Amino acid sequence: MASAGSRGDGRRDRGGRERGPARAAGQQRRTAAAPSARRKGADVPRSVAFDVLRAVAASDSYANLVLPPMLRDRGLHGRDAGFTTELAYGTLRLHGRYDAIIEQCAARSADSIDGPVLDLLRLGVHQLLGMRVPAHAAVSETVGLTRERAGTGASQFVNAVLRAVSKAPLETWLERISNAADPDGTDPLARLAVTQSHPAWIVRAMREALVGAGRAADELAALLEADNSAPHVTLVARPGLVTTSELAANPAAAASHLGRWASTALVLDGGDPAALDAVRDGRAGVQDEGSQLVTLALADAPLDGPDERWLDLCAGPGGKAALLGALAAQRGARLVANELLPHRTRLVEHALAALPADAVEAVRTGDGRSLGEDEPGAYDRVLIDAPCTGLGALRRRPESRWRRTPADLAALGDLQRALLTSGLQAVRPGGVVAYVTCSPHLAETQLVVKDVLRASARRGDAIEVIDARETLRTLAPGLELADRPDVQLWPHVHGTDAMHLTLLRRNV
């Protein structure tokens, strides 16, 4: 990825330093200023990446919401925008690994380093070990940025640490921090946690999720590595509004290919999705292919009786609701989209704006936990995209792994059980419910379903689990699935977010 300090244009001296045309031709005089005083201002892409890290750290912002407006406001496009995005996202994903390396070079804990300075160090280390930036440029540009943002004293510290980091390649550092995390060689999960930059509790949970979903525990390293890979942007062509062929014909999608599994998916190999008019007007949207698959599965799941009224119980921000509504329109069905928070309801309204008016019965603001009691048996198909830890989308939300804690599971589990219970009350006998999470954690998937089924049986409700594999194999021939009636997708196997799907039917 090229940027200031990373261009290979032949203007480098024997020491690897980049030279301007005059100096390359021997026409530039040396300045009398000290090296620390020669630099004039920070590199803009690196400045933006630093500002993103500070916003994430200081105000619990999300990088995917903070970065795009910063890129626009500071006029970054093309390669510079790509460089900035990789620098910010890559640093957020891998800062656990980088903190372990920084601690060895600084001879102090990462927690003892001032927050802005630590973020600057992380940016520098990512350039050195995670990007194709020459070492001299990574160090000098980061030191210059530090001098501007944190002062001369901090810049000297950053310079010393980054020079120490630059003396060894990534492979050597991974071995060193792995040995430091597990000196006795008895804890492979501790090694994976530090080298693959995931909190230890998430590493353990992912291993349990793999085994619980019928996969091998030794896939764990591949799963964690997939979490650290930047995903391509995937578009959904909402049926009846636009096709994947029409999307691909747009010059802004010239670098694209069809999705691997979903008939509605188009993967962008580059470019800005907002440059497509179909995305701007809502005929298409940005949506992970796994998210598309679980929505398509609900629409295609077999049911008994009429198929006229569909419900998205937790509709915000609206991606699944828009795809579901487009499918409903083709079937002559109507969609009710419910969302708890008013500002997310407005996002749902925006997402559904391109749908035929008769396909959307209502967009509501309300508590999904009470909807089943308020409208018992009123719907033929119900989607419950339950709020969750988001551990299945760590590659897209790089800060999430550092924000979530095991304590989140208890509160979310209560909410997930209440929502699934409500959804099962809202569906009519013979109708189908899809319970979906963007998390493979067993406490948010299988255990929630088991608990709700147990409670339903005590009330005398006849609920059965439908084999979701049959529906998905029809939608996506060749999709590798475990020998279970529910479905768990994986980034390292399917190239999607780790979406979970359980299909349930209420019987008479």
Coordinates of C-alpha atoms in Angstrom, one line a residue:
M1 CA 0.0 0.0 0.0
A2 CA 1.7 3.2 -1.1
S3 CA 1.6 6.5 0.7
A4 CA 3.9 9.3 1.8
G5 CA 7.1 7.5 2.9
S6 CA 6.2 4.3 1.1
R7 CA 6.6 5.1 -2.6
G8 CA 9.2 3.2 -4.6
D9 CA 10.1 5.9 -7.2
G10 CA 13.8 5.5 -7.3
R11 CA 14.5 8.6 -5.3
R12 CA 16.3 6.9 -2.4
D13 CA 19.9 7.3 -1.3
R14 CA 22.2 4.5 -0.3
G15 CA 20.8 4.7 3.2
G16 CA 17.3 4.1 2.0
R17 CA 16.1 7.6 2.6
E18 CA 13.7 9.2 0.1
R19 CA 15.1 12.1 -1.9
G20 CA 13.3 14.8 -3.8
P21 CA 14.2 15.5 -7.4
A22 CA 16.7 18.3 -6.6
R23 CA 18.5 16.2 -4.0
A24 CA 18.5 13.2 -6.3
A25 CA 20.3 15.4 -8.9
G26 CA 22.8 16.7 -6.4
Q27 CA 21.3 20.3 -6.6
Q28 CA 20.0 20.6 -3.0
R29 CA 22.0 22.2 -0.3
R30 CA 22.0 20.7 3.2
T31 CA 20.1 22.7 5.8
A32 CA 21.9 23.9 8.9
A33 CA 18.9 23.0 11.1
A34 CA 19.1 20.1 13.5
P35 CA 17.4 17.0 12.2
S36 CA 14.7 17.3 14.9
A37 CA 13.8 20.7 13.6
R38 CA 13.8 20.0 9.9
R39 CA 10.5 18.3 9.6
K40 CA 7.5 20.4 8.6
G41 CA 4.2 18.9 9.7
A42 CA 2.8 15.4 10.0
D43 CA 1.9 13.2 7.1
V44 CA -1.9 13.5 6.6
P45 CA -2.8 9.8 6.3
R46 CA -0.9 9.0 9.4
S47 CA -2.5 11.9 11.2
V48 CA -5.9 10.7 10.3
A49 CA -5.1 7.1 11.4
F50 CA -3.9 8.5 14.8
D51 CA -7.1 10.6 15.2
V52 CA -9.2 7.5 14.5
L53 CA -7.3 5.6 17.2
R54 CA -7.8 8.4 19.7
A55 CA -11.5 8.7 18.9
V56 CA -11.9 5.0 19.5
A57 CA -10.0 5.1 22.7
A58 CA -11.3 8.3 24.2
S59 CA -14.9 8.3 23.3
D60 CA -15.8 4.7 22.6
S61 CA -16.3 5.6 18.9
Y62 CA -16.5 3.0 16.2
A63 CA -13.8 3.1 13.5
N64 CA -16.2 2.4 10.7
L65 CA -18.2 5.5 11.7
V66 CA -15.3 7.8 12.4
L67 CA -13.0 7.1 9.5
P68 CA -15.1 7.8 6.4
P69 CA -16.0 11.4 7.3
M70 CA -12.4 12.0 8.3
L71 CA -11.2 10.8 4.9
R72 CA -13.7 13.1 3.2
D73 CA -13.0 16.1 5.4
R74 CA -9.2 15.9 4.8
G75 CA -9.4 15.2 1.2
L76 CA -7.9 11.6 1.2
H77 CA -8.8 9.5 -1.8
G78 CA -7.5 6.5 -3.7
R79 CA -4.2 5.0 -2.4
D80 CA -3.9 7.5 0.4
A81 CA -7.4 6.6 1.7
G82 CA -6.5 2.9 1.4
F83 CA -3.2 3.4 3.3
T84 CA -5.0 5.3 6.0
T85 CA -7.7 2.6 6.3
E86 CA -5.2 -0.2 6.6
L87 CA -3.1 1.7 9.1
A88 CA -6.0 2.5 11.4
Y89 CA -7.9 -0.8 11.1
G90 CA -4.8 -3.0 11.2
T91 CA -3.5 -1.2 14.2
L92 CA -6.8 -1.7 16.0
R93 CA -7.0 -5.4 15.2
L94 CA -3.4 -6.2 16.1
H95 CA -2.7 -3.9 19.0
G96 CA -2.6 -6.8 21.5
R97 CA 0.3 -8.3 19.5
Y98 CA 2.0 -4.9 19.2
D99 CA 1.6 -4.1 22.9
A100 CA 3.5 -7.3 23.7
I101 CA 6.3 -6.3 21.3
I102 CA 6.4 -2.7 22.6
E103 CA 6.7 -3.9 26.2
Q104 CA 9.8 -5.9 25.3
C105 CA 11.4 -2.9 23.6
A106 CA 10.3 -0.3 26.1
A107 CA 11.1 -2.5 29.2
R108 CA 7.8 -1.4 30.7
S109 CA 4.2 -2.4 30.6
A110 CA 1.9 -1.0 27.9
D111 CA -0.5 0.2 30.6
S112 CA 2.2 2.5 32.0
I113 CA 2.6 4.4 28.7
D114 CA 0.5 7.5 28.1
G115 CA -2.5 6.6 25.9
P116 CA -1.7 8.9 22.9
V117 CA 2.0 7.9 22.9
L118 CA 1.0 4.2 23.0
D119 CA -1.3 4.7 20.0
L120 CA 1.6 6.4 18.1
L121 CA 3.8 3.4 19.0
R122 CA 1.2 1.0 17.8
L123 CA 0.9 2.9 14.5
G124 CA 4.6 2.8 14.0
V125 CA 4.9 -0.9 14.8
H126 CA 2.1 -1.8 12.4
Q127 CA 3.9 0.0 9.6
L128 CA 7.1 -1.8 10.5
L129 CA 5.7 -5.3 10.9
G130 CA 2.3 -5.3 9.2
M131 CA 2.6 -3.1 6.1
R132 CA 5.0 -2.7 3.2
V133 CA 6.4 0.6 4.5
P134 CA 10.3 1.0 4.5
A135 CA 11.6 0.9 8.1
H136 CA 13.2 4.4 7.8
A137 CA 9.9 5.9 6.7
A138 CA 7.9 4.1 9.3
V139 CA 10.2 5.4 12.1
S140 CA 10.8 8.9 10.8
E141 CA 7.1 9.6 10.0
T142 CA 5.9 8.3 13.3
V143 CA 8.5 10.2 15.2
G144 CA 7.5 13.4 13.4
L145 CA 3.9 12.8 14.1
T146 CA 4.7 12.2 17.8
R147 CA 6.7 15.4 18.0
E148 CA 3.7 17.3 16.6
R149 CA 1.1 15.6 18.8
A150 CA 2.9 14.7 22.0
G151 CA 6.1 16.7 22.2
T152 CA 9.9 16.3 21.8
G153 CA 10.4 14.1 24.8
A154 CA 7.8 11.6 23.7
S155 CA 9.2 11.6 20.2
Q156 CA 12.6 10.5 21.5
F157 CA 11.0 7.6 23.4
V158 CA 9.0 6.6 20.3
N159 CA 12.1 6.8 18.2
A160 CA 14.1 4.5 20.5
V161 CA 11.3 1.9 20.8
L162 CA 10.6 1.8 17.0
R163 CA 14.3 1.5 16.2
A164 CA 14.4 -1.5 18.6
V165 CA 11.4 -3.0 16.9
S166 CA 12.9 -2.5 13.4
K167 CA 15.9 -4.7 14.3
A168 CA 14.0 -8.0 14.0
P169 CA 11.4 -9.3 11.5
L170 CA 7.8 -10.2 12.4
E171 CA 8.5 -13.9 12.6
T172 CA 11.2 -13.3 15.3
W173 CA 8.9 -11.0 17.3
L174 CA 6.1 -13.6 17.2
E175 CA 8.4 -16.2 18.6
R176 CA 9.6 -13.9 21.3
I177 CA 6.2 -12.8 22.5
S178 CA 4.9 -16.3 22.2
N179 CA 7.7 -17.6 24.5
A180 CA 7.1 -14.7 26.9
A181 CA 3.4 -15.5 27.1
D182 CA 4.0 -19.2 27.7
P183 CA 7.6 -19.8 28.9
D184 CA 6.9 -23.4 29.9
G185 CA 5.3 -24.3 26.6
T186 CA 2.2 -25.7 28.3
D187 CA -0.5 -23.1 27.2
P188 CA -1.0 -23.0 23.5
L189 CA -4.1 -20.8 23.9
A190 CA -2.0 -18.1 25.7
R191 CA 0.4 -18.2 22.7
L192 CA -2.4 -17.8 20.2
A193 CA -4.0 -15.0 22.2
V194 CA -0.8 -12.8 22.1
T195 CA 0.4 -13.7 18.6
Q196 CA -3.1 -13.5 17.0
S197 CA -4.1 -10.5 19.0
H198 CA -7.3 -11.7 20.7
P199 CA -8.2 -11.4 24.4
A200 CA -7.6 -14.8 26.0
W201 CA -11.3 -15.2 26.9
I202 CA -12.3 -14.8 23.3
V203 CA -9.7 -17.4 22.2
R204 CA -11.1 -19.9 24.7
A205 CA -14.7 -19.1 23.6
M206 CA -13.8 -19.5 19.9
R207 CA -12.3 -22.9 20.6
E208 CA -15.4 -24.0 22.4
A209 CA -17.6 -22.7 19.7
L210 CA -15.7 -24.6 17.0
V211 CA -16.0 -27.9 18.9
G212 CA -19.6 -27.2 19.9
A213 CA -20.6 -26.5 16.3
G214 CA -19.0 -29.7 15.1
R215 CA -15.7 -28.5 13.8
A216 CA -12.1 -29.4 14.8
A217 CA -10.4 -27.6 17.6
D218 CA -7.2 -27.3 15.6
E219 CA -9.0 -24.9 13.3
L220 CA -8.7 -22.2 16.0
A221 CA -5.5 -20.6 14.6
A222 CA -7.0 -20.3 11.1
L223 CA -10.1 -18.7 12.6
L224 CA -8.2 -16.2 14.6
E225 CA -6.0 -15.4 11.6
A226 CA -9.1 -14.8 9.5
D227 CA -10.3 -12.4 12.1
N228 CA -7.2 -10.4 11.5
S229 CA -7.6 -10.2 7.7
A230 CA -9.3 -7.2 6.2
P231 CA -12.5 -8.4 4.4
H232 CA -13.7 -7.2 1.0
V233 CA -16.8 -5.0 0.8
T234 CA -19.8 -7.1 -0.2
L235 CA -22.9 -5.7 -1.8
V236 CA -26.4 -7.1 -1.7
A237 CA -28.5 -6.7 -4.8
R238 CA -32.0 -6.4 -3.4
P239 CA -34.3 -8.7 -5.5
G240 CA -36.8 -6.9 -7.7
L241 CA -34.8 -3.6 -7.4
V242 CA -31.5 -4.4 -9.0
T243 CA -29.5 -7.5 -10.1
T244 CA -25.8 -8.4 -9.4
S245 CA -25.2 -8.1 -13.2
E246 CA -26.6 -4.5 -13.2
L247 CA -24.4 -3.7 -10.2
A248 CA -21.3 -5.1 -11.8
A249 CA -22.0 -3.2 -15.0
N250 CA -21.5 0.1 -13.2
P251 CA -18.0 1.5 -13.8
A252 CA -17.6 2.0 -10.0
A253 CA -17.9 -1.7 -9.6
A254 CA -15.5 -2.7 -12.5
A255 CA -13.3 -4.5 -10.0
S256 CA -15.8 -6.9 -8.6
H257 CA -16.9 -10.6 -8.7
L258 CA -20.0 -12.5 -7.8
G259 CA -20.4 -13.7 -4.2
R260 CA -19.4 -17.3 -3.4
W261 CA -22.7 -18.4 -1.9
A262 CA -25.6 -15.9 -2.0
S263 CA -27.2 -15.2 -5.4
T264 CA -27.7 -11.6 -4.2
A265 CA -24.0 -10.9 -3.4
L266 CA -21.4 -9.0 -5.4
V267 CA -17.9 -8.6 -3.9
L268 CA -16.0 -5.4 -4.6
D269 CA -12.3 -5.8 -5.1
G270 CA -11.8 -2.1 -4.7
G271 CA -13.5 1.2 -5.0
D272 CA -16.1 3.1 -2.9
P273 CA -19.6 1.4 -2.7
A274 CA -21.1 4.9 -2.2
A275 CA -20.1 5.7 -5.8
L276 CA -22.8 3.3 -7.0
D277 CA -26.1 5.0 -7.6
A278 CA -27.9 1.8 -6.6
V279 CA -26.3 1.9 -3.2
R280 CA -27.1 5.6 -2.8
D281 CA -30.8 5.1 -3.6
G282 CA -31.2 1.9 -1.6
R283 CA -31.7 -0.7 -4.4
A284 CA -28.5 -2.2 -3.1
G285 CA -26.5 -2.0 0.1
V286 CA -23.4 -3.1 1.9
Q287 CA -24.1 -6.5 3.6
D288 CA -21.8 -9.4 4.5
E289 CA -22.6 -12.5 2.4
G290 CA -23.3 -14.5 5.6
S291 CA -25.8 -12.0 6.7
Q292 CA -27.5 -12.3 3.3
L293 CA -27.6 -16.1 3.5
V294 CA -29.3 -16.3 6.9
T295 CA -32.0 -13.8 5.6
L296 CA -32.5 -15.7 2.4
A297 CA -32.8 -18.9 4.5
L298 CA -35.7 -17.5 6.5
A299 CA -37.5 -16.5 3.3
D300 CA -37.0 -19.9 1.8
A301 CA -37.7 -22.1 4.9
P302 CA -40.7 -24.3 4.4
L303 CA -43.9 -23.4 6.3
D304 CA -47.5 -24.6 6.5
G305 CA -50.3 -22.3 5.6
P306 CA -50.4 -18.7 4.4
D307 CA -47.2 -16.7 3.7
E308 CA -48.4 -13.1 3.9
R309 CA -47.1 -11.2 6.9
W310 CA -43.4 -11.1 7.9
L311 CA -41.7 -9.6 10.9
D312 CA -38.2 -8.3 11.6
L313 CA -38.2 -8.1 15.3
C314 CA -34.9 -6.3 15.8
A315 CA -34.6 -4.5 12.5
G316 CA -32.0 -1.8 13.0
P317 CA -30.0 -0.7 11.2
G318 CA -32.0 -2.2 8.4
G319 CA -29.8 -4.3 6.1
K320 CA -31.6 -7.6 6.7
A321 CA -34.9 -5.9 6.8
A322 CA -34.3 -4.4 3.4
L323 CA -33.4 -7.7 1.9
L324 CA -36.4 -9.4 3.6
G325 CA -38.7 -6.7 2.4
A326 CA -37.5 -7.0 -1.2
L327 CA -38.2 -10.8 -1.0
A328 CA -41.6 -10.2 0.6
A329 CA -42.5 -7.8 -2.3
Q330 CA -41.8 -10.6 -4.8
R331 CA -44.1 -13.0 -2.9
G332 CA -47.0 -10.5 -2.3
A333 CA -46.2 -10.5 1.4
R334 CA -45.8 -7.5 3.7
L335 CA -43.0 -6.7 6.2
V336 CA -43.3 -5.2 9.7
A337 CA -39.9 -3.9 10.9
N338 CA -39.6 -3.3 14.6
E339 CA -36.7 -1.5 16.3
L340 CA -36.2 -0.4 19.9
L341 CA -34.2 2.8 19.5
P342 CA -35.7 5.8 17.6
H343 CA -32.4 6.7 15.9
R344 CA -32.1 3.2 14.6
T345 CA -35.7 3.2 13.5
R346 CA -34.8 6.1 11.2
L347 CA -31.9 4.0 9.8
V348 CA -34.4 1.3 9.0
E349 CA -36.8 3.7 7.3
H350 CA -33.9 4.9 5.1
A351 CA -32.9 1.3 4.3
L352 CA -36.4 0.4 3.2
A353 CA -37.1 3.6 1.2
A354 CA -36.6 2.0 -2.2
L355 CA -39.0 -0.9 -1.6
P356 CA -42.5 -0.9 -3.1
A357 CA -44.8 0.8 -0.7
D358 CA -47.2 -2.2 -0.4
A359 CA -44.3 -4.4 0.7
V360 CA -43.8 -2.5 4.0
E361 CA -46.7 -2.6 6.4
A362 CA -45.0 -0.6 9.1
V363 CA -41.7 0.5 10.6
R364 CA -42.2 0.7 14.3
T365 CA -40.3 1.8 17.4
G366 CA -41.0 -0.6 20.2
D367 CA -39.6 -3.2 22.6
G368 CA -39.4 -6.5 20.8
R369 CA -39.6 -8.4 24.1
S370 CA -43.3 -7.5 24.4
L371 CA -44.4 -7.8 20.8
G372 CA -45.2 -11.5 21.0
E373 CA -47.7 -10.8 23.8
D374 CA -49.1 -7.9 22.0
E375 CA -49.6 -9.7 18.7
P376 CA -49.7 -13.4 19.4
G377 CA -49.7 -15.6 16.3
A378 CA -49.9 -12.7 14.0
Y379 CA -46.9 -13.5 11.6
D380 CA -46.0 -16.2 9.2
R381 CA -42.2 -15.6 9.2
V382 CA -40.2 -13.9 12.0
L383 CA -36.6 -12.8 11.9
I384 CA -34.8 -12.3 15.3
D385 CA -31.4 -10.8 14.6
A386 CA -30.6 -10.6 18.3
P387 CA -28.2 -8.1 19.8
C388 CA -25.0 -9.9 20.6
T389 CA -21.3 -9.5 21.4
G390 CA -20.5 -9.3 17.7
L391 CA -17.7 -11.8 18.0
G392 CA -18.5 -13.1 14.6
A393 CA -17.6 -9.8 12.9
L394 CA -14.3 -9.0 14.5
R395 CA -12.6 -8.6 11.1
R396 CA -15.1 -5.8 10.3
R397 CA -15.2 -4.2 13.8
P398 CA -11.6 -4.2 14.9
E399 CA -12.2 -2.4 18.2
S400 CA -14.9 -4.9 19.4
R401 CA -12.5 -7.5 20.6
W402 CA -11.0 -5.1 23.1
R403 CA -14.4 -3.7 24.3
R404 CA -16.3 -6.8 25.0
T405 CA -15.9 -8.8 28.3
P406 CA -17.3 -12.1 29.6
A407 CA -19.7 -10.0 31.7
D408 CA -21.5 -8.9 28.6
L409 CA -22.7 -12.4 28.0
A410 CA -25.1 -12.5 31.0
A411 CA -27.0 -9.4 30.1
L412 CA -27.1 -10.2 26.4
G413 CA -28.2 -13.7 27.1
D414 CA -31.3 -12.6 29.1
L415 CA -32.2 -10.2 26.2
Q416 CA -31.7 -12.9 23.6
R417 CA -33.9 -15.4 25.5
A418 CA -36.6 -12.8 25.9
L419 CA -36.5 -11.8 22.2
L420 CA -36.6 -15.4 21.0
T421 CA -39.5 -16.2 23.4
S422 CA -41.4 -13.1 22.0
G423 CA -40.7 -14.1 18.4
L424 CA -42.0 -17.6 19.0
Q425 CA -45.2 -16.1 20.5
A426 CA -45.6 -13.7 17.5
V427 CA -45.4 -16.5 14.9
R428 CA -48.6 -18.4 14.0
P429 CA -48.9 -22.2 14.2
G430 CA -47.1 -23.5 11.1
G431 CA -45.0 -20.4 10.8
V432 CA -41.2 -20.1 10.9
V433 CA -38.8 -18.2 13.2
A434 CA -35.1 -17.5 12.4
Y435 CA -32.9 -16.9 15.4
V436 CA -29.7 -15.2 14.2
T437 CA -26.6 -13.9 15.9
C438 CA -23.4 -12.4 14.5
S439 CA -21.6 -14.4 17.2
P440 CA -20.6 -18.1 17.4
H441 CA -20.3 -18.0 21.2
L442 CA -22.2 -21.0 22.5
A443 CA -23.8 -18.9 25.3
E444 CA -25.4 -16.7 22.6
T445 CA -26.4 -19.5 20.2
Q446 CA -27.1 -23.1 21.2
L447 CA -27.6 -22.4 24.9
V448 CA -30.1 -19.6 24.2
V449 CA -32.1 -21.9 21.9
K450 CA -32.0 -24.8 24.3
D451 CA -33.2 -22.7 27.3
V452 CA -36.1 -21.2 25.3
L453 CA -37.2 -24.6 24.0
R454 CA -37.1 -26.0 27.5
A455 CA -39.2 -23.1 28.8
S456 CA -41.6 -23.4 25.8
A457 CA -42.1 -27.1 26.5
R458 CA -43.0 -26.4 30.1
R459 CA -45.7 -24.0 28.9
G460 CA -47.1 -26.7 26.5
D461 CA -45.9 -24.9 23.3
A462 CA -45.0 -27.2 20.4
I463 CA -41.8 -25.8 18.9
E464 CA -39.5 -27.8 16.7
V465 CA -36.1 -27.1 15.3
I466 CA -36.1 -27.2 11.5
D467 CA -33.0 -28.6 9.7
A468 CA -31.6 -25.3 8.3
R469 CA -29.0 -27.2 6.3
E470 CA -31.6 -28.3 3.8
T471 CA -32.6 -24.7 3.0
L472 CA -29.0 -23.4 2.8
R473 CA -27.8 -26.3 0.6
T474 CA -30.6 -25.3 -1.9
L475 CA -29.6 -21.7 -1.7
A476 CA -25.8 -22.3 -1.7
P477 CA -24.8 -25.6 -3.3
G478 CA -21.5 -26.8 -2.0
L479 CA -21.7 -24.9 1.3
E480 CA -19.7 -26.9 3.8
L481 CA -21.9 -27.5 6.9
A482 CA -21.4 -29.5 10.1
D483 CA -23.7 -32.4 11.0
R484 CA -26.2 -30.3 13.0
P485 CA -29.6 -28.9 12.3
D486 CA -28.5 -25.4 13.1
V487 CA -25.9 -23.6 10.9
Q488 CA -22.8 -21.8 12.0
L489 CA -20.8 -20.0 9.3
W490 CA -17.1 -19.2 9.7
P491 CA -14.7 -16.6 8.2
H492 CA -11.9 -19.1 7.7
V493 CA -14.2 -21.7 6.1
H494 CA -16.9 -19.8 4.2
G495 CA -15.3 -16.3 3.9
T496 CA -18.2 -14.8 5.7
D497 CA -18.8 -13.3 9.2
A498 CA -19.4 -16.0 11.8
M499 CA -23.2 -15.9 11.5
H500 CA -25.3 -18.4 13.5
L501 CA -28.8 -19.5 12.3
T502 CA -31.4 -21.7 14.0
L503 CA -34.7 -22.2 12.2
L504 CA -37.8 -23.0 14.4
R505 CA -41.4 -23.9 13.6
R506 CA -44.4 -23.5 15.8
N507 CA -46.6 -26.5 15.4
V508 CA -50.4 -26.6 16.0

